[in-house]
Short mmCIF file of C-alpha atoms and ligand atoms in Angstrom, two decimals:
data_model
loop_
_atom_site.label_atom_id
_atom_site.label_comp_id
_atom_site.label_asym_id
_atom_site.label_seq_id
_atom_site.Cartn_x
_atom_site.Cartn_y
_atom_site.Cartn_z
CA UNK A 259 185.90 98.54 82.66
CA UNK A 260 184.67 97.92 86.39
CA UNK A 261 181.51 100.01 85.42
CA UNK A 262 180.93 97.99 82.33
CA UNK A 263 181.30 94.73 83.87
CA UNK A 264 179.02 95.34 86.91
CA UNK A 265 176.12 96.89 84.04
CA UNK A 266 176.33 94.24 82.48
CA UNK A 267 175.72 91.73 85.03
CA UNK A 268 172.41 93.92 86.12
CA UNK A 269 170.87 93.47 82.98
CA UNK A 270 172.00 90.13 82.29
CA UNK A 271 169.10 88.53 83.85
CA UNK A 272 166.54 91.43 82.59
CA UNK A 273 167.46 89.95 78.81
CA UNK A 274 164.76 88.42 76.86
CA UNK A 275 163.71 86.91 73.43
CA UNK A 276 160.85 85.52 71.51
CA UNK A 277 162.39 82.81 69.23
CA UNK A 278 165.65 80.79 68.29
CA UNK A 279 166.29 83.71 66.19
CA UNK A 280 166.52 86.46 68.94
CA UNK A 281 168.62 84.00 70.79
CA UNK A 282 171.34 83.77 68.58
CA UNK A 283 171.24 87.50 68.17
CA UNK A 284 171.67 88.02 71.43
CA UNK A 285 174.76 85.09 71.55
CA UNK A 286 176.52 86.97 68.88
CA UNK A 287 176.40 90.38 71.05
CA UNK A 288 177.41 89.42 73.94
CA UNK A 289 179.82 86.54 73.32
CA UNK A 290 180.36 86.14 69.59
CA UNK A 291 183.70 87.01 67.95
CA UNK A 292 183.01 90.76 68.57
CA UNK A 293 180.58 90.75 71.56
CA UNK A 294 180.88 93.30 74.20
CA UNK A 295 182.24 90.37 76.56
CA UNK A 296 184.43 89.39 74.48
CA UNK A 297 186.09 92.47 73.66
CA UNK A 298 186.19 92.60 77.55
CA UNK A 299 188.10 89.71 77.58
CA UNK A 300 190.26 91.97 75.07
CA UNK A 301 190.34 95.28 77.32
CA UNK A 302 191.20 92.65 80.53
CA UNK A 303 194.87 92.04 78.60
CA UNK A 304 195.90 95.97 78.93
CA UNK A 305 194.08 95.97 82.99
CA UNK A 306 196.57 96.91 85.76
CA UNK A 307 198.54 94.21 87.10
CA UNK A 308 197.32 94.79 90.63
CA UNK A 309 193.15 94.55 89.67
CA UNK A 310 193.71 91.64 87.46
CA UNK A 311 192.48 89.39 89.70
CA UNK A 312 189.60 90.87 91.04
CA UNK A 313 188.70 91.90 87.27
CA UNK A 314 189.27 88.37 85.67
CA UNK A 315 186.69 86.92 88.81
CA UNK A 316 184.12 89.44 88.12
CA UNK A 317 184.78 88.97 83.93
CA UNK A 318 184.44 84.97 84.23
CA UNK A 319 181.26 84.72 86.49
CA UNK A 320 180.04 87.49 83.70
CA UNK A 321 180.42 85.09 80.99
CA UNK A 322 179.23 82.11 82.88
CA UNK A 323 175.81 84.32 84.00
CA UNK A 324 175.70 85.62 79.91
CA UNK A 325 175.64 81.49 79.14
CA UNK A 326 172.97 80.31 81.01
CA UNK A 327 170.87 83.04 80.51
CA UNK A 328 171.41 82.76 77.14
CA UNK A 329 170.41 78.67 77.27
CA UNK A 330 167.73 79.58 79.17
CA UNK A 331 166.15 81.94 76.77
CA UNK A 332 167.10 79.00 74.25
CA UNK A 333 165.02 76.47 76.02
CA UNK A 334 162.06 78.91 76.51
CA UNK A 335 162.01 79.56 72.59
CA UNK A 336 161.76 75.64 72.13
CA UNK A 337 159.06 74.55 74.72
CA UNK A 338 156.84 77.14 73.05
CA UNK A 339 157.13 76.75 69.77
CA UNK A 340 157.39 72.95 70.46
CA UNK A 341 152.89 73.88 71.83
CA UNK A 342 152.73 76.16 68.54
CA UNK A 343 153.23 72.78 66.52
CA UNK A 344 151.42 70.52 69.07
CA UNK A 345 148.07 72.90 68.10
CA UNK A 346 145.99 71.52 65.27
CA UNK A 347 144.80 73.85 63.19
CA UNK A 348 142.35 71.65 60.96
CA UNK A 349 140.83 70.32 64.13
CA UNK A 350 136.89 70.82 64.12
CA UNK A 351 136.47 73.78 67.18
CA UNK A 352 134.65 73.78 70.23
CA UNK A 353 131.22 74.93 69.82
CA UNK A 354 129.81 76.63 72.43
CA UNK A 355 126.37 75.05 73.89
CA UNK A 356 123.89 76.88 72.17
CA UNK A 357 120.01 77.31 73.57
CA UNK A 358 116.93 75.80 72.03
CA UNK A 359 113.34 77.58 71.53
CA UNK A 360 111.20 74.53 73.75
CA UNK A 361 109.02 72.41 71.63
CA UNK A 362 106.07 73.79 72.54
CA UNK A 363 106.72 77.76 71.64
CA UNK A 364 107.80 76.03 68.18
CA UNK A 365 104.45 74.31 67.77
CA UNK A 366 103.05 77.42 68.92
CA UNK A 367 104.58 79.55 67.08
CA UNK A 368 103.80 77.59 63.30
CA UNK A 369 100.14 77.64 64.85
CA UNK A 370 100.00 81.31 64.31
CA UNK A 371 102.18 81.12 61.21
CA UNK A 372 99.35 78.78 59.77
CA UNK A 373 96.55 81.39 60.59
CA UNK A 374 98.14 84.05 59.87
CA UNK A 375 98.09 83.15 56.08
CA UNK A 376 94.51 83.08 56.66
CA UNK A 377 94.25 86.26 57.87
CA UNK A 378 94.41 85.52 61.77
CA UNK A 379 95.81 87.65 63.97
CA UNK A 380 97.00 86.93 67.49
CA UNK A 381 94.71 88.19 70.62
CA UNK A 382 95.37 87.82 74.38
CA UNK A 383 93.84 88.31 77.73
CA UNK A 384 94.55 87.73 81.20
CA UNK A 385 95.51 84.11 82.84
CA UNK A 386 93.68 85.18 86.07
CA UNK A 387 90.30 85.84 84.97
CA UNK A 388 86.97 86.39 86.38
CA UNK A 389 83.78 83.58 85.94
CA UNK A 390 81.94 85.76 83.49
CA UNK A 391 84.61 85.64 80.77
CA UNK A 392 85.47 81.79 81.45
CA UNK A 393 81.75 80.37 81.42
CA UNK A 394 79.07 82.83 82.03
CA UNK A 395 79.31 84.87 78.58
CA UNK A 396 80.10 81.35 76.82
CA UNK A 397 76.70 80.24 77.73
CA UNK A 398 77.88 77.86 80.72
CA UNK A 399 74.69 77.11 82.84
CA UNK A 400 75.24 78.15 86.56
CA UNK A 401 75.18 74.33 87.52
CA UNK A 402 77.51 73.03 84.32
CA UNK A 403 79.89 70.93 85.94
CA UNK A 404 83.07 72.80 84.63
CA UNK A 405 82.86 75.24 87.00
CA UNK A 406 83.33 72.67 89.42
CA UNK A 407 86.26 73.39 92.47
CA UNK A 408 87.10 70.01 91.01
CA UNK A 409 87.89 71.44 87.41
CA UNK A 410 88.78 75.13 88.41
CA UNK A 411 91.34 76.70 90.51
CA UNK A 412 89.54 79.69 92.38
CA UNK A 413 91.00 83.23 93.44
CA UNK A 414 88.11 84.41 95.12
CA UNK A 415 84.26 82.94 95.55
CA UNK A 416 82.08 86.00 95.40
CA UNK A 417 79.40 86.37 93.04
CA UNK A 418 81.67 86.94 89.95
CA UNK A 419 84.51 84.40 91.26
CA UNK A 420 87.90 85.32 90.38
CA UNK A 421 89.77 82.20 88.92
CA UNK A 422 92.94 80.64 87.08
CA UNK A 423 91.34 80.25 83.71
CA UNK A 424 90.62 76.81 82.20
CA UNK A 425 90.69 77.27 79.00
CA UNK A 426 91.31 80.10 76.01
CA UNK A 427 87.87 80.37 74.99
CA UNK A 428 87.72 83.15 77.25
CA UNK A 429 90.03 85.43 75.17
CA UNK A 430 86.75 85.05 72.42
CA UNK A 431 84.41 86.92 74.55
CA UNK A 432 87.44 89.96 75.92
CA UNK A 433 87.68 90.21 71.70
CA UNK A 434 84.16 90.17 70.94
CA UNK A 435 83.61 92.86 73.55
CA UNK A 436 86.38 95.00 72.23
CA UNK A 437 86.07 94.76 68.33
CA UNK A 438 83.12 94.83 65.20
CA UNK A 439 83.11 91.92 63.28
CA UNK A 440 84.77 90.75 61.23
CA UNK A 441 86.87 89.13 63.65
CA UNK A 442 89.36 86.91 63.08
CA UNK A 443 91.49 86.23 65.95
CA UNK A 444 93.96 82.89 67.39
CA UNK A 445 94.56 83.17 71.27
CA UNK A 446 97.29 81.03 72.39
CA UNK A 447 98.17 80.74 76.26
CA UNK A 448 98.36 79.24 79.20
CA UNK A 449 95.06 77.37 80.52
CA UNK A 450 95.10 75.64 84.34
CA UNK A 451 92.35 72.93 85.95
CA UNK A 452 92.82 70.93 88.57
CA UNK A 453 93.85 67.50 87.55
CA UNK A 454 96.62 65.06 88.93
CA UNK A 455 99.59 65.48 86.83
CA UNK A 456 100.39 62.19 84.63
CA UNK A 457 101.84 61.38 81.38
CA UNK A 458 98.26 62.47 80.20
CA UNK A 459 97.41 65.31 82.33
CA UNK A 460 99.24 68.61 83.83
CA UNK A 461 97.27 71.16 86.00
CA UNK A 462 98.94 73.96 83.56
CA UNK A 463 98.75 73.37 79.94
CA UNK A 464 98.64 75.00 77.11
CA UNK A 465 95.61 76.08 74.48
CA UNK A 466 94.78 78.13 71.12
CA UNK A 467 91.55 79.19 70.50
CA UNK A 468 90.86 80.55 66.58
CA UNK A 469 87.30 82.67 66.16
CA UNK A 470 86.25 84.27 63.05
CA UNK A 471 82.87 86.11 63.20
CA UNK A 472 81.41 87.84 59.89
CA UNK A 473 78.52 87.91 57.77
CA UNK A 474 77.73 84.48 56.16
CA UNK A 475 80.31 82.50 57.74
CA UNK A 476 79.56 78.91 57.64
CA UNK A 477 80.32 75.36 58.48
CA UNK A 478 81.72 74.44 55.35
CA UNK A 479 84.49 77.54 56.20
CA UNK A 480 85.54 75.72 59.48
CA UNK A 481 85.77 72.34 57.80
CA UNK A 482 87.93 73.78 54.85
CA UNK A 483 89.80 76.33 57.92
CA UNK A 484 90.82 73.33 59.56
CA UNK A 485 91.25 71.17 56.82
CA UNK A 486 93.74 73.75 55.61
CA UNK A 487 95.62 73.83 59.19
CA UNK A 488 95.77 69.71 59.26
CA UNK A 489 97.92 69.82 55.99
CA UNK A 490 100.25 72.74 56.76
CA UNK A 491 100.96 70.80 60.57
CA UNK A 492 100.68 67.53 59.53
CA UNK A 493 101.30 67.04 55.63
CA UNK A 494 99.52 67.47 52.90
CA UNK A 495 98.05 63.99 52.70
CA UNK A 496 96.41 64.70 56.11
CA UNK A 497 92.65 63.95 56.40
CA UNK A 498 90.02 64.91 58.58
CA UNK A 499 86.74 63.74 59.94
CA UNK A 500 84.44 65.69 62.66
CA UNK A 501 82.42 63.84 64.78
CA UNK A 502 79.23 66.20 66.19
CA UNK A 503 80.23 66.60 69.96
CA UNK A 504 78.75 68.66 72.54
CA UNK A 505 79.94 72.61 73.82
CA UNK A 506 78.10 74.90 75.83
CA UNK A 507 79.14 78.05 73.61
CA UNK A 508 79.08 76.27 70.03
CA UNK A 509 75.91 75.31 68.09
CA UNK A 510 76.72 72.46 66.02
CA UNK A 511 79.90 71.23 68.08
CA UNK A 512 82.22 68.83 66.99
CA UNK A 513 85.52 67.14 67.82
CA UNK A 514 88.20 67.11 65.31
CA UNK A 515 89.75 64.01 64.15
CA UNK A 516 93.03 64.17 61.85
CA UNK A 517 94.13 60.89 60.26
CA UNK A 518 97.16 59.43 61.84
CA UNK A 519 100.47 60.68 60.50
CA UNK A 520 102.27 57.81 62.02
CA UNK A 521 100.55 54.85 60.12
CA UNK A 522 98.87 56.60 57.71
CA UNK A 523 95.58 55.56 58.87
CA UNK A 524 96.22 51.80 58.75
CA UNK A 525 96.25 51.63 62.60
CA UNK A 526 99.26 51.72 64.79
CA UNK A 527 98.78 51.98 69.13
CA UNK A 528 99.42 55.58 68.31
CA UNK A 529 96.04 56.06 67.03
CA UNK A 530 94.70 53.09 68.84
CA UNK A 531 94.30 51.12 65.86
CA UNK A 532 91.75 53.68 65.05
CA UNK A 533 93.59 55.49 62.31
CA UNK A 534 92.37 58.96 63.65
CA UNK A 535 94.03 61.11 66.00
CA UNK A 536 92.33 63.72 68.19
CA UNK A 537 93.10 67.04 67.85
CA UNK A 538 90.87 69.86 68.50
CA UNK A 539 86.86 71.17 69.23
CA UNK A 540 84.80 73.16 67.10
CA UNK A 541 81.71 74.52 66.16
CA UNK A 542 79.62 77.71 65.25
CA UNK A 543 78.94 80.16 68.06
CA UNK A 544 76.41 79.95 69.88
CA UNK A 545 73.72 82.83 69.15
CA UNK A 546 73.48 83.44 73.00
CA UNK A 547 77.07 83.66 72.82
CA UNK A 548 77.67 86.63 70.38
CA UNK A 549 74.91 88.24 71.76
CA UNK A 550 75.91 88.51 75.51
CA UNK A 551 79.14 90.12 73.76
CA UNK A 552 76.79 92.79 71.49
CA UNK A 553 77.22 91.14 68.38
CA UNK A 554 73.73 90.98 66.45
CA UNK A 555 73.59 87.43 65.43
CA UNK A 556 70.95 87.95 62.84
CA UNK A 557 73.80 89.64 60.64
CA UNK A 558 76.71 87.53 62.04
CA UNK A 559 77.51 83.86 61.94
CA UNK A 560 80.98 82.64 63.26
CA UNK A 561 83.25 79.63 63.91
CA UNK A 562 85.62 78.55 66.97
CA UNK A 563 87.80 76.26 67.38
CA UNK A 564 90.29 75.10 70.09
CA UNK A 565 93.06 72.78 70.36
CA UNK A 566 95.72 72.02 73.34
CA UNK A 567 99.45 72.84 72.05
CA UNK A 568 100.95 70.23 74.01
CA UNK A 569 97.94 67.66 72.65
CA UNK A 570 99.45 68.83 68.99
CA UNK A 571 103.30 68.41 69.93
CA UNK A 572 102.84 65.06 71.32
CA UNK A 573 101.31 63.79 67.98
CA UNK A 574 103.79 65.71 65.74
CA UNK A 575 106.50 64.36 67.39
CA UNK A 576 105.11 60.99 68.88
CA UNK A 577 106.42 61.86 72.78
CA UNK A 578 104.68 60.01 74.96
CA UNK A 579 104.54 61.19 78.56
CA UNK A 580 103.12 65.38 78.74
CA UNK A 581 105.51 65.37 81.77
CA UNK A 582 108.57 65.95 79.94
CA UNK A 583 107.19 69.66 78.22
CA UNK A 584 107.31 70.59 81.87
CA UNK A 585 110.78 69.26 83.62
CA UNK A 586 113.58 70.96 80.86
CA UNK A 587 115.64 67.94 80.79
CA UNK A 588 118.33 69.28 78.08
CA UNK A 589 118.49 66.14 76.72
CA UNK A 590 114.81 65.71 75.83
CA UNK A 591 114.54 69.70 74.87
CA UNK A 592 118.15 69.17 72.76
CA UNK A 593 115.89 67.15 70.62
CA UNK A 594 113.70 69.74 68.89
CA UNK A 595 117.32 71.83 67.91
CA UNK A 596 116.60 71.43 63.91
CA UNK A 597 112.54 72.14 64.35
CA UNK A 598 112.78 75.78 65.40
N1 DAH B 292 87.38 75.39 75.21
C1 DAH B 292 87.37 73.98 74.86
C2 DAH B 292 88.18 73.20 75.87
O1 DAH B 292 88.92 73.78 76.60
C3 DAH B 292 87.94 73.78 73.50
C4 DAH B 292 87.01 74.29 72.44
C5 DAH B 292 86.03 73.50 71.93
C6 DAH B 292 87.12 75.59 72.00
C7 DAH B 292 85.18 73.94 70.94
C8 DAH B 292 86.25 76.06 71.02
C9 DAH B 292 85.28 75.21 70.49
O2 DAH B 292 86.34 77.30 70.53
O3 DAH B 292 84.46 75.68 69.51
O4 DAH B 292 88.10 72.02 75.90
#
């Protein structure tokens, strides 16, 4: 009986249970009707006179230990279910923060979409570049003012200066070296030039350059190229107009207006009550051009074009200052979440 008692009280404090049901379980087998105390309690009656005192001690502070464990467990089983019930179920969860592609890759990106229905397909070549690729082969004179230290962030100043390129054009001439016409190629990338950064201006920016050279290509295939490009980025009911500019490698030139999307051409201070907007250069390469790449431009006509990505991002989604493509505050970037 000694044995029993002292067993007992060992695991007494080992006992355990995970709900009201397990509680009463273990009530009933330790100190129900037939539980092993009680029938203790039952043995204690036939114990030899001369240990019943010791024995009863021992057998009361084992009930009283068996009790509060038992209330214990008890309590346990109602604090957590007590949380179980406090959780809603129904309630909306907490959705983890979740990245956005930045407003510029998704312009860029539906750039080359829009080509690449007409047959475009994406070139690159290196933002470090040498003078020969930037202006020399795109028929800059040696005294154009572009190639200014003003303009142009220099590497080296040999005779073939190493430099940060200013603009994509120069992926044209790396393609025209590399590949027989027909070519038909969009360069995006990174262009830099050495301008005080305002809402207006960054030192790095961002360009696409389109060129397709083959036989008989004309002016009429630019407008309608471009037209094309105006209604997939800016809505069908988009309009253009070209106004004849001036570009060392294109022969006409022209800069590329598309009707405002904003007030739909009736004048807002987004166009400057102009109704047009902007948005790219263009002409047809420059004979000297394809030839100083070894394409016989007798047989082969081409166009070019090139636009700034940021320049298209600000008008698609009316965002004023070019500063905030660069600083990746979440809230401004948060924004563009349902354009990607
Ligand atoms: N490279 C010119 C610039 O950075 C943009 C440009 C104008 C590209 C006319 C062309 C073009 O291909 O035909 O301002």
């Amino acid at each position: 009986m000694r044995n029993k008692i002292t067993q007992l009280l060992a695991d007494i404090p080992h006992l355990t249970a995970k709900n009201k049901e397990e509680v009463e379980a273990l009530r009933v087998q330790l100190l129900g009707k037939r539980g092993s105390i009680t029938m203790l309690f039952d043995d204690f009656k036939q114990a030899p006179a001369e240990e019943k005192r010791e024995l009863g001690q021992l057998l009361n502070q084992l009930k009283v230990k068996a009790a509060e464990q038992i209330n214990r467990l008890r309590e346990q089983v109602e604090i957590q279910s007590e949380a179980a019930a406090s959780i809603d179920t129904s309630m909306p969860g907490q959705a983890a923060p979740l990245g956005t592609r930045h407003p510029l890759s998704i312009v860029r990106n539906e750039i080359i979409d829009i080509f690449k229905h007409l047959g475009y397909t994406v070139a690159e070549g290196p933002e470090v570049e040498d003078d020969y690729h930037v202006f020399g082969a795109l028929n800059f004179p040696p005294e154009h003012p572009a190639r200014d230290m003003q303009d142009t962030f220099f590497v080296t100043t040999d005779e073939n200066p190493i430099l940060l390129r200013t603009h994509t054009s120069s992926v044209q001439v790396r393609a025209m070296e590399t590949q027989e016409p027909p070519v038909r190629i969009i360069c995006p990338g990174r262009v830099f030039r050495n301008e005080a950064i305002s809402a207006r201006a960054h030192c790095i920016f961002h360009q696409v350059e389109g060129l397709y050279i083959d036989e008989n290509v004309s002016f009429a295939d630019l407008k309608q190229s471009i037209l094309y490009f105006s209604r997939e980025m800016f809505g069908a009911e988009a309009q253009i107009r070209l106004r004849p500019s001036y570009f060392p490698f294109t022969e006409p030139s022209a800069e590329v207006d598309v009707s405002c999307n904003i007030c739909k051409g009736k004048g807002c201070n987004i166009c400057k009550y102009t109704g047009w907007l902007e948005i790219m250069g263009a002409g047809m390469v420059d004979p000297n051009v394809l030839e100083a790449s070894g394409i016989d431009s007798q047989k082969y006509t081409g166009f070019a074009f090139g636009m700034g990505i940021e320049r298209i991002a600000m008008l698609k989604w009316q965002v004023k200052d070019l500063r905030h493509y660069f600083e990746n505050d979440v809230r401004f970037l948060n924004q563009f979440k349902t354009a990607m």
